Short mmCIF file of C-alpha atoms and ligand atoms in Angstrom, two decimals:
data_model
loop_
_atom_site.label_atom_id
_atom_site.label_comp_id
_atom_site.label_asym_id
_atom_site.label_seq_id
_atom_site.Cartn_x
_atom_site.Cartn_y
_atom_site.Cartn_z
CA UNK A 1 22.90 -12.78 38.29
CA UNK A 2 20.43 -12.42 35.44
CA UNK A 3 19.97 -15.01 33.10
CA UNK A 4 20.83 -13.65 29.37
CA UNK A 5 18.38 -12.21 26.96
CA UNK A 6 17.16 -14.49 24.24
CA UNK A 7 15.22 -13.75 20.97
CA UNK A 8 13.96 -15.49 17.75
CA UNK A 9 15.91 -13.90 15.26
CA UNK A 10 16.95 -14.52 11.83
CA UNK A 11 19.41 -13.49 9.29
CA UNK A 12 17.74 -12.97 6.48
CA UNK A 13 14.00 -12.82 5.58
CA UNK A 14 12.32 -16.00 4.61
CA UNK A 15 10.07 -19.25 5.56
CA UNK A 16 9.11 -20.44 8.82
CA UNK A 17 12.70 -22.25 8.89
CA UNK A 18 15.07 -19.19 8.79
CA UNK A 19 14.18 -18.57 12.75
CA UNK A 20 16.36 -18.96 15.50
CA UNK A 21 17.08 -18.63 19.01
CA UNK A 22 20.26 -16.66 19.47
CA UNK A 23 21.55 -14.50 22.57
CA UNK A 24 21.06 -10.88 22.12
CA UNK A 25 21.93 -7.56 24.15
CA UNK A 26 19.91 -6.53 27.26
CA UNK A 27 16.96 -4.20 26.73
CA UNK A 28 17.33 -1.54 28.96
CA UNK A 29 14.35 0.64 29.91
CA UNK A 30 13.63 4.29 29.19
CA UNK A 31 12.43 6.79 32.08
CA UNK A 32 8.73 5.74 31.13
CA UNK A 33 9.65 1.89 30.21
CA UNK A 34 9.42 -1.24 32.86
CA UNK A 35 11.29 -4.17 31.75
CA UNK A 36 8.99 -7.34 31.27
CA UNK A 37 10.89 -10.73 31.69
CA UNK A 38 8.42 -12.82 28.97
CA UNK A 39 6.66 -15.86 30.03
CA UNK A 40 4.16 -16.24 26.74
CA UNK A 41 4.18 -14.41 23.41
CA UNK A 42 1.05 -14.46 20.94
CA UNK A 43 1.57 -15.34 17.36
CA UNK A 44 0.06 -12.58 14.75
CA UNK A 45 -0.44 -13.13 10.99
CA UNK A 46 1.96 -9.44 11.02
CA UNK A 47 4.07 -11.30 12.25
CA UNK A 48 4.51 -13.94 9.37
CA UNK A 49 4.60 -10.54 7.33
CA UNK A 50 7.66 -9.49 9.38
CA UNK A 51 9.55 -12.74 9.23
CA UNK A 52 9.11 -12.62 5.46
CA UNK A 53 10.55 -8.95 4.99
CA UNK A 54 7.67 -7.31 3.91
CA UNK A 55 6.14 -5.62 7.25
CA UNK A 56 8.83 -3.25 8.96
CA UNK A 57 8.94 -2.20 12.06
CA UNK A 58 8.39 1.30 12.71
CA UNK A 59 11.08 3.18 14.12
CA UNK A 60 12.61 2.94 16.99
CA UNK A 61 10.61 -0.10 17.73
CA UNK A 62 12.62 -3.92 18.93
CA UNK A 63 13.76 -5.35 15.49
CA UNK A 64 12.46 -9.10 16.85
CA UNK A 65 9.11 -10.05 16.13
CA UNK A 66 6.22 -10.11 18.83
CA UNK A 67 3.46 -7.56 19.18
CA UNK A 68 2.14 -8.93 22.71
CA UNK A 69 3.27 -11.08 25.76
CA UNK A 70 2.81 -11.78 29.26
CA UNK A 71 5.21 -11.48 32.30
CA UNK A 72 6.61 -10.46 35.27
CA UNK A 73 8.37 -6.60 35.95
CA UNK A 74 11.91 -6.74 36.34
CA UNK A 75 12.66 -3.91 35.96
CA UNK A 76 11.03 -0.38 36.58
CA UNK A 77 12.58 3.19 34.42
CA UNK A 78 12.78 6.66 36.91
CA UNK A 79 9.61 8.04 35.94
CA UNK A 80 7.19 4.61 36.55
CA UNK A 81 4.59 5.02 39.11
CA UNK A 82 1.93 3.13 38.36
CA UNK A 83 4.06 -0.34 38.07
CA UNK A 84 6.39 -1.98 40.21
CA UNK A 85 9.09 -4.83 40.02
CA UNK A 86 7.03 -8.50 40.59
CA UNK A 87 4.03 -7.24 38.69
CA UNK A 88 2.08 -9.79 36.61
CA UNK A 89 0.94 -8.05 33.69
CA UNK A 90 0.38 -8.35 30.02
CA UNK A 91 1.01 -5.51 27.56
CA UNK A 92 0.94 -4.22 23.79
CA UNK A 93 4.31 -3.85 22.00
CA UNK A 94 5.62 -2.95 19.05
CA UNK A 95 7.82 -5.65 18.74
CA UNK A 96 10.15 -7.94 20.51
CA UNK A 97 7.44 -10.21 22.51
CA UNK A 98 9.60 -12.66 20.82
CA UNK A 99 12.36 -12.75 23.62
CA UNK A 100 13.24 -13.45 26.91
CA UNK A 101 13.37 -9.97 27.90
CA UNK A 102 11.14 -7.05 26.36
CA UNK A 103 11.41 -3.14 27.25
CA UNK A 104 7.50 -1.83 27.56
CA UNK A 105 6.16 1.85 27.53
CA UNK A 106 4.33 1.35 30.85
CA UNK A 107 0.98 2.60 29.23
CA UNK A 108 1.32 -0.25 26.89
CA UNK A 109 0.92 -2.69 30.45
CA UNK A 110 -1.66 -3.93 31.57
CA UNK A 111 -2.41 -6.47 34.64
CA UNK A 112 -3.60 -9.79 34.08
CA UNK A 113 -7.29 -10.17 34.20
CA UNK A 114 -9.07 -12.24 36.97
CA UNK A 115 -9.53 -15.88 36.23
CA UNK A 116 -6.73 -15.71 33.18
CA UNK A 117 -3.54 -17.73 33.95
CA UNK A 118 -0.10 -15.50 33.07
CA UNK A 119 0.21 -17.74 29.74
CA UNK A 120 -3.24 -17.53 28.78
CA UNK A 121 -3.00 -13.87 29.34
CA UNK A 122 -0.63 -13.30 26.23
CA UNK A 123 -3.73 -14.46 24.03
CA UNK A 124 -5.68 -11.03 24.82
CA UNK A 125 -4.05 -7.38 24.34
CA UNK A 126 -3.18 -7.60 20.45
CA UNK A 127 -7.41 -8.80 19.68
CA UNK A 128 -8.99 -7.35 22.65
CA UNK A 129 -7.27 -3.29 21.77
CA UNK A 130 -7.62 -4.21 17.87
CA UNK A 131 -11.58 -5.44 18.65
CA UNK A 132 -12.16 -2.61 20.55
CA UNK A 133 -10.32 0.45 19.30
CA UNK A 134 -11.93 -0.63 15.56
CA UNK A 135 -15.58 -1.67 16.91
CA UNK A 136 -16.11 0.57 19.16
CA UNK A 137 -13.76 3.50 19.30
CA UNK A 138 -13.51 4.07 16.02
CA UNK A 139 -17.09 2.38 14.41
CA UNK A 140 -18.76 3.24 17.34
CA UNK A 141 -21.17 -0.58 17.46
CA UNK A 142 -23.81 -0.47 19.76
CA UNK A 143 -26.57 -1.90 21.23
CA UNK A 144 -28.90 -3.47 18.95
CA UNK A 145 -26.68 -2.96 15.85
CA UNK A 146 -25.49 -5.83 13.74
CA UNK A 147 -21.78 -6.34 12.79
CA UNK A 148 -20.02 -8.75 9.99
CA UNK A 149 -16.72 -9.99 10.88
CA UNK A 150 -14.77 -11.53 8.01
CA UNK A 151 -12.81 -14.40 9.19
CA UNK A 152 -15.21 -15.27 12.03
CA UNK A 153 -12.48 -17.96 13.16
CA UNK A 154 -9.48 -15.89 14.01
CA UNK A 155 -7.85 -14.76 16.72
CA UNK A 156 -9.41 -10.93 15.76
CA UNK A 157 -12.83 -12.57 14.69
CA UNK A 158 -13.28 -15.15 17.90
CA UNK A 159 -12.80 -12.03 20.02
CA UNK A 160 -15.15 -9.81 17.62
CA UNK A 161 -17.36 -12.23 17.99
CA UNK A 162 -17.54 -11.60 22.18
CA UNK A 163 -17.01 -8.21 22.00
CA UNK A 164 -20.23 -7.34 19.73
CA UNK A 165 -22.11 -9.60 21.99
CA UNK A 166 -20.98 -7.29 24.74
CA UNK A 167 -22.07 -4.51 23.89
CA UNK A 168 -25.47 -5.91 22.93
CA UNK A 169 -24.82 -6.53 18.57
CA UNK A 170 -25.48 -9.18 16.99
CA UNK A 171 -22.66 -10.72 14.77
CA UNK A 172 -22.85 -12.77 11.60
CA UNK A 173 -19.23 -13.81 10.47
CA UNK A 174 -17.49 -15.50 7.11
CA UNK A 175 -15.02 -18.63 7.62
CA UNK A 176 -13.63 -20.95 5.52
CA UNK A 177 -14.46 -23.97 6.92
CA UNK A 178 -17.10 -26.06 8.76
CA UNK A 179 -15.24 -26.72 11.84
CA UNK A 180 -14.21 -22.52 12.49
CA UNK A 181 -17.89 -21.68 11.58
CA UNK A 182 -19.58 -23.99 14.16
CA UNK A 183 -16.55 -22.79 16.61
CA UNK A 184 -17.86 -18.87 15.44
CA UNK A 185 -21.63 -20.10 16.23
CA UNK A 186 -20.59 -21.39 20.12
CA UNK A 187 -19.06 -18.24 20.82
CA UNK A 188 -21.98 -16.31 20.14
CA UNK A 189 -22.27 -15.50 16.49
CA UNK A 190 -25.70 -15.94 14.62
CA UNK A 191 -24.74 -16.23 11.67
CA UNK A 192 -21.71 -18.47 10.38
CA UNK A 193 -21.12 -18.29 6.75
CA UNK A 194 -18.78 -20.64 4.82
CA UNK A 195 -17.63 -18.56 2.06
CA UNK A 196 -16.09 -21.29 0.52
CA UNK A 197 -19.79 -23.48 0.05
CA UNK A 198 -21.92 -20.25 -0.10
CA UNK A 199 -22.49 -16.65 -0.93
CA UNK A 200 -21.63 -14.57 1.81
CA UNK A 201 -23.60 -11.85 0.45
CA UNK A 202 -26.57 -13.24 -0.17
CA UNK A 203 -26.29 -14.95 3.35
CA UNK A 204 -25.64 -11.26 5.33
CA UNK A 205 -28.45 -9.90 2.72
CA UNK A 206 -30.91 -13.13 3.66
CA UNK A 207 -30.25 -12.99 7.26
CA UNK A 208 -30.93 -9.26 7.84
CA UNK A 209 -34.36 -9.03 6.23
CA UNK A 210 -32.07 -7.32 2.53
CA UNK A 211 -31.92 -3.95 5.54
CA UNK A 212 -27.18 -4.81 5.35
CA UNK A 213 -25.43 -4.74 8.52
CA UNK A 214 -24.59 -1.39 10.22
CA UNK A 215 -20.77 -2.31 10.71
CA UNK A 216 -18.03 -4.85 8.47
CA UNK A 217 -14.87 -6.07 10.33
CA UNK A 218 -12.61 -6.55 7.23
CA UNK A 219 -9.46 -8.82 7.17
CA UNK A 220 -10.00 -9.10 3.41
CA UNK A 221 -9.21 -5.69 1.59
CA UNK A 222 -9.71 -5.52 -2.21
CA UNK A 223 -11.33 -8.12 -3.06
CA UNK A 224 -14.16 -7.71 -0.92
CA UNK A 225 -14.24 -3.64 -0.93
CA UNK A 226 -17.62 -3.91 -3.23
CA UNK A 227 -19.40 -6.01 -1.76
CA UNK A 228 -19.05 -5.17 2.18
CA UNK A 229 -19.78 -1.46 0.79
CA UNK A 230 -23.12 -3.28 -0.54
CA UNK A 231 -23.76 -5.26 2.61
CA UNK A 232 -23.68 -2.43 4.66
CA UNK A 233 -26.94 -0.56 5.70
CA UNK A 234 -27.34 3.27 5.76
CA UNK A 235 -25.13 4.91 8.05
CA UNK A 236 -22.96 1.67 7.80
CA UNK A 237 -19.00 1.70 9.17
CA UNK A 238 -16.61 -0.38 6.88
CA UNK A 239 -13.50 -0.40 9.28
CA UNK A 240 -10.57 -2.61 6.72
CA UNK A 241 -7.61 -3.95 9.22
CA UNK A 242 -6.18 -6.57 7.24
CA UNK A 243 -5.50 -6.84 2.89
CA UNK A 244 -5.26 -10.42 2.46
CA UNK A 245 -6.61 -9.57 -0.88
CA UNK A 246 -5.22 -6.97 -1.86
CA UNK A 247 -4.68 -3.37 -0.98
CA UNK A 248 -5.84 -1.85 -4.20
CA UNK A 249 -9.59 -1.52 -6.02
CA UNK A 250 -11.61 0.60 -7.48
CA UNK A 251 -13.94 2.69 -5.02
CA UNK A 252 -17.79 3.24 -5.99
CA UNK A 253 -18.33 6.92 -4.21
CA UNK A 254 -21.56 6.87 -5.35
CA UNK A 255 -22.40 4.04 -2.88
CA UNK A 256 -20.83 6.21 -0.02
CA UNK A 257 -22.95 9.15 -0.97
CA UNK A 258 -26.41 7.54 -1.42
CA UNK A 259 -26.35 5.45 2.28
CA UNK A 260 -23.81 8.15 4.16
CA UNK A 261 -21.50 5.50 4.38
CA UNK A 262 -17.87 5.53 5.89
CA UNK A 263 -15.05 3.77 5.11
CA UNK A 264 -11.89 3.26 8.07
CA UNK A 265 -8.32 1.79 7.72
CA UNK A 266 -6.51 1.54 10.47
CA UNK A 267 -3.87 -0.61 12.04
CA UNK A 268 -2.93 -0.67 15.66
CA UNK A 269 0.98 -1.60 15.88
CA UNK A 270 1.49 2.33 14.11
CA UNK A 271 -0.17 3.87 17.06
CA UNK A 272 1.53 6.22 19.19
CA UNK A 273 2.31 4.56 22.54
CA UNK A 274 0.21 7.46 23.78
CA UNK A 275 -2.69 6.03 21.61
CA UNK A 276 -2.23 2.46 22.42
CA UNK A 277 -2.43 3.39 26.19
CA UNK A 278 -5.96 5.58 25.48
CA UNK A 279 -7.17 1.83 23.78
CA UNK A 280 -5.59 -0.13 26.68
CA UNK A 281 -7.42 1.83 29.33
CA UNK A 282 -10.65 1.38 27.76
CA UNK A 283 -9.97 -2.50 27.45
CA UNK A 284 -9.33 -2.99 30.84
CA UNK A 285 -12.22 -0.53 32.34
CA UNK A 286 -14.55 -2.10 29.75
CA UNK A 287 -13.69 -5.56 28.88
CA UNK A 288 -11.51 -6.62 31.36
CA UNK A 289 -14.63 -7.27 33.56
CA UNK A 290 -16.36 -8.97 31.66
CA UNK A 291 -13.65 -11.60 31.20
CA UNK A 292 -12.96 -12.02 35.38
CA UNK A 293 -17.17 -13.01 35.03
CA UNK A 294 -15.95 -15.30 32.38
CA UNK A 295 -18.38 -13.35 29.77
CA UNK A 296 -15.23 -13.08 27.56
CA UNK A 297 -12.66 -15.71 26.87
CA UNK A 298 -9.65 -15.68 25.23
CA UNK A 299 -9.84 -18.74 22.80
CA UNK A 300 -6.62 -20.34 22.40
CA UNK A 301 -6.41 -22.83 19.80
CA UNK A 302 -2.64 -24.34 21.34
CA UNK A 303 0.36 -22.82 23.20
CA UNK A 304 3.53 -23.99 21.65
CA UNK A 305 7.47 -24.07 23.16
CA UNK A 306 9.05 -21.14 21.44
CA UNK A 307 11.90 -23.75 20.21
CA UNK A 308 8.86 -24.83 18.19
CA UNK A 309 8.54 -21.03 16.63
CA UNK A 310 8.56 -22.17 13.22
CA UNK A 311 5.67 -24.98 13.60
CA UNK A 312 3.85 -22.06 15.28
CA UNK A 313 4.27 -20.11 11.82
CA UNK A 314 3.14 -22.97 9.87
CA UNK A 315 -0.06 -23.38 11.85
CA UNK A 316 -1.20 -19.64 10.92
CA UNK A 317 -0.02 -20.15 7.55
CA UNK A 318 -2.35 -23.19 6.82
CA UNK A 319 -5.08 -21.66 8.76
CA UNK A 320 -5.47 -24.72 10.85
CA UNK A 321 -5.50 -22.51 13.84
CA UNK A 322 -8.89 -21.39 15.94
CA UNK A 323 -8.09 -18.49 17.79
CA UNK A 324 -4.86 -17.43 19.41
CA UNK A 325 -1.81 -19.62 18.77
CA UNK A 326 0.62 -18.94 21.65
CA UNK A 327 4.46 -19.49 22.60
CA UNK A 328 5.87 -20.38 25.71
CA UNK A 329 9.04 -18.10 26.48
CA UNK A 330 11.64 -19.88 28.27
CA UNK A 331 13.88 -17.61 30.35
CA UNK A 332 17.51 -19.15 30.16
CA UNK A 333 19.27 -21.55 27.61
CA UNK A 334 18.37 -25.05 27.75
CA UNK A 335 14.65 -23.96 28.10
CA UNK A 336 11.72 -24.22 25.88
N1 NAP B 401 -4.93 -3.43 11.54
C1 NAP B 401 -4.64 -3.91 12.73
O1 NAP B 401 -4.36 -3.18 13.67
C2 NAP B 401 -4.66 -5.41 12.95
C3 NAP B 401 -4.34 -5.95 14.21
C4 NAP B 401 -4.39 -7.35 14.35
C5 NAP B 401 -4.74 -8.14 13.28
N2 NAP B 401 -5.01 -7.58 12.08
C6 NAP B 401 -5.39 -8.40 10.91
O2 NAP B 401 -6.50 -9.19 11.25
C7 NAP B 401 -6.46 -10.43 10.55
C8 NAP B 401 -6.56 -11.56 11.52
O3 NAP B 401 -5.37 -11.59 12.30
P1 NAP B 401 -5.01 -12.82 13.25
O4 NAP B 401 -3.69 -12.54 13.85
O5 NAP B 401 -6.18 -13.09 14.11
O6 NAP B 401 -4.78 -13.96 12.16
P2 NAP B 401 -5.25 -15.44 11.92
O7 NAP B 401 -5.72 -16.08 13.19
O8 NAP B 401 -4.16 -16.08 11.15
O9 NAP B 401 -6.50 -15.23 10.97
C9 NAP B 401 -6.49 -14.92 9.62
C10 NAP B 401 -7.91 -15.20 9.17
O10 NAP B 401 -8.19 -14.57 7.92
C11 NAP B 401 -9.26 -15.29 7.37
N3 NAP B 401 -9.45 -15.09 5.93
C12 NAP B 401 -8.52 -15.12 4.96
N4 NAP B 401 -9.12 -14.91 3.76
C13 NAP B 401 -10.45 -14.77 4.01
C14 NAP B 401 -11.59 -14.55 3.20
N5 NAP B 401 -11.49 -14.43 1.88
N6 NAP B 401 -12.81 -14.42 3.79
C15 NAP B 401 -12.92 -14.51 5.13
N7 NAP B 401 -11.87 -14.75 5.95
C16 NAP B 401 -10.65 -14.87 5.40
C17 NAP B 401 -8.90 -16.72 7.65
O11 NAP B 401 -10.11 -17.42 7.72
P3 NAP B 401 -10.35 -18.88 7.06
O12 NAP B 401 -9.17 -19.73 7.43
O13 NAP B 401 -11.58 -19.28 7.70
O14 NAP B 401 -10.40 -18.65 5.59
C18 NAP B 401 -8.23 -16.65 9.03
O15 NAP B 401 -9.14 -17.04 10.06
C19 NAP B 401 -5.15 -10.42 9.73
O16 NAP B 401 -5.43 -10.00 8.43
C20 NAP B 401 -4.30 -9.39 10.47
O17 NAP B 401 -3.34 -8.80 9.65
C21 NAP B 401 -4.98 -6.24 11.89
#
């Protein structure tokens, strides 16, 4: 008999402390769906957003939280051919990693890469499709091009950091402390800047010669619109996928005219699943090798028993966290 579904849920939107484990109904898979039983779940900052009632999901997507896990098949809809039941994979959801049990579009799967255990593997779709889709797809960095990533310390920056290096750009990145910046310069960066002790401008300007940077990673928004607009280079891509300060400023079109430069918003969880299969597929042709040669890491900064889902919060909240912060799905009651 199958064990019954669990889920972090909550009544009503709040702090850290308003989630709880509670039973909930079966997911049951679509024609195009496999059913995932969860063995890890990656904590996202959207998901704080979610817990707090101001980040929907879109619709028709799992009202729990969780935009990524790892698991096993369980179950398989009619028209799945590339999957089958026993399958260790890891995938990209729109919600509901946050459970036992989680319904997947199967071109949201993908298999666990060479060398990653299952857990670890829940650490990778949500950075390496956002990394990816933004830097590449949609900036288009390449070889001997120089990227900023703001908040260099992150899950989204520690994997920016690897991904630029893979494709042969150099990275200089912001933190906010001296422990995530010497963490950003071991994975690769050149430059780490702490914005809190020192200009990041002058820094980006001082370490490329005054020429700007030919891409910006922003998790910022607002409050750094002008100046990563100022940092950038002609030709420069400013691709904004995070507002934590601020989603509204004034725009200087005059900047954009002079250097031809572009400015991207994008976010990945409003993707159609048809999308977020084109950006899986590219992961796992172009990155996925690189991590089985051990060229690309996931960095985990602690994996966490999901009864401990509200510490997990916390950690992300205070920033205390380098890299991924991860939960451990049990399967059954009694489990953590
Ligand atoms: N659009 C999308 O599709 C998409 C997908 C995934 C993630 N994201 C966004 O990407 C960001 C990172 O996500 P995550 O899950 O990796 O979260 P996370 O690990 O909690 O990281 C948040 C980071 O933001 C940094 N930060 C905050 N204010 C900053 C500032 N003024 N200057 C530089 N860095 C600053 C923090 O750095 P310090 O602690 O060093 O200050 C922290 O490392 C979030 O904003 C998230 O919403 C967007």
């Amino acid at each position: 008999m199958l064990a019954a579904v669990l889920a972090v849920t909550s009544d009503e939107p709040g702090g850290p402390g308003v989630l709880e484990l509670r039973h909930v109904s079966e997911p049951r898979p679509r024609a195009d769906e496999v059913i995932v039983d969860v063995v890890a779940a990656g904590v996202n900052r959207a998901d704080l957003l979610q817990r707090q009632g101001h980040y929907s999901p879109p619709a028709g997507a799992s009202p729990y939280l969780g935009l990524e896990c790892s698991g096993r098949i369980s179950a398989v809809g009619a028209d799945v051919a590339r999957w089958k039941v026993g399958d260790e994979v890891c995938a990209l959801l729109t919600g509901g990693g946050y459970a036992s049990r989680v319904a997947v579009p199967q071109r949201q799967l993908m298999p666990v890469p060479a060398g990653v255990s299952l857990v670890d593997a829940a650490a990778l779709p949500e950075v390496t499709c956002t990394v990816w889709s933004n830097l590449v797809m949609v900036a288009g960095l390449s070889e001997g091009e120089t990227v900023l990533v703001h908040g260099g310390g992150s899950g989204i920056g520690t994997m920016a950091i690897q991904i630029a290096t893979l494709v042969g750009a150099r990275s200089l990145v912001t933190c906010g402390s001296r422990r995530k910046a010497e963490a950003c310069l071991a994975l690769g960066a050149e430059v780490a800047v702490n914005y809190r002790e020192e200009e990041w401008a002058e820094a980006v300007s001082s370490a490329t010669g005054g020429d700007g940077v030919n891409v910006v990673l922003d998790v910022v928004g607002a409050k750094y619109l002008d100046a990563n607009l100022r940092a950038l280079t002609a030709d420069g891509r400013l691709v904004v996928i995070g507002l934590q300060g601020g989603r509204k400023a004034e725009l200087d079109l005059g900047r954009l005219l002079a250097r031809r430069l572009t400015v991207h918003g994008t976010t990945l969880r409003s993707r159609s699943p048809r999308e977020k299969g084109e950006i899986a597929d590219e992961v796992v042709a172009n990155v996925w090798p690189a991590v089985a040669e051990g060229r690309v890491r996931p960095v985990i900064d602690r994996v966490l028993p999901w009864s401990e889902v509200a510490e997990a919060h916390r950690v992300l909240e205070r920033g205390d966290n380098i890299g991924k912060v991860l939960l451990h799905v049990g399967t059954g009651e009694g489990e953590s």
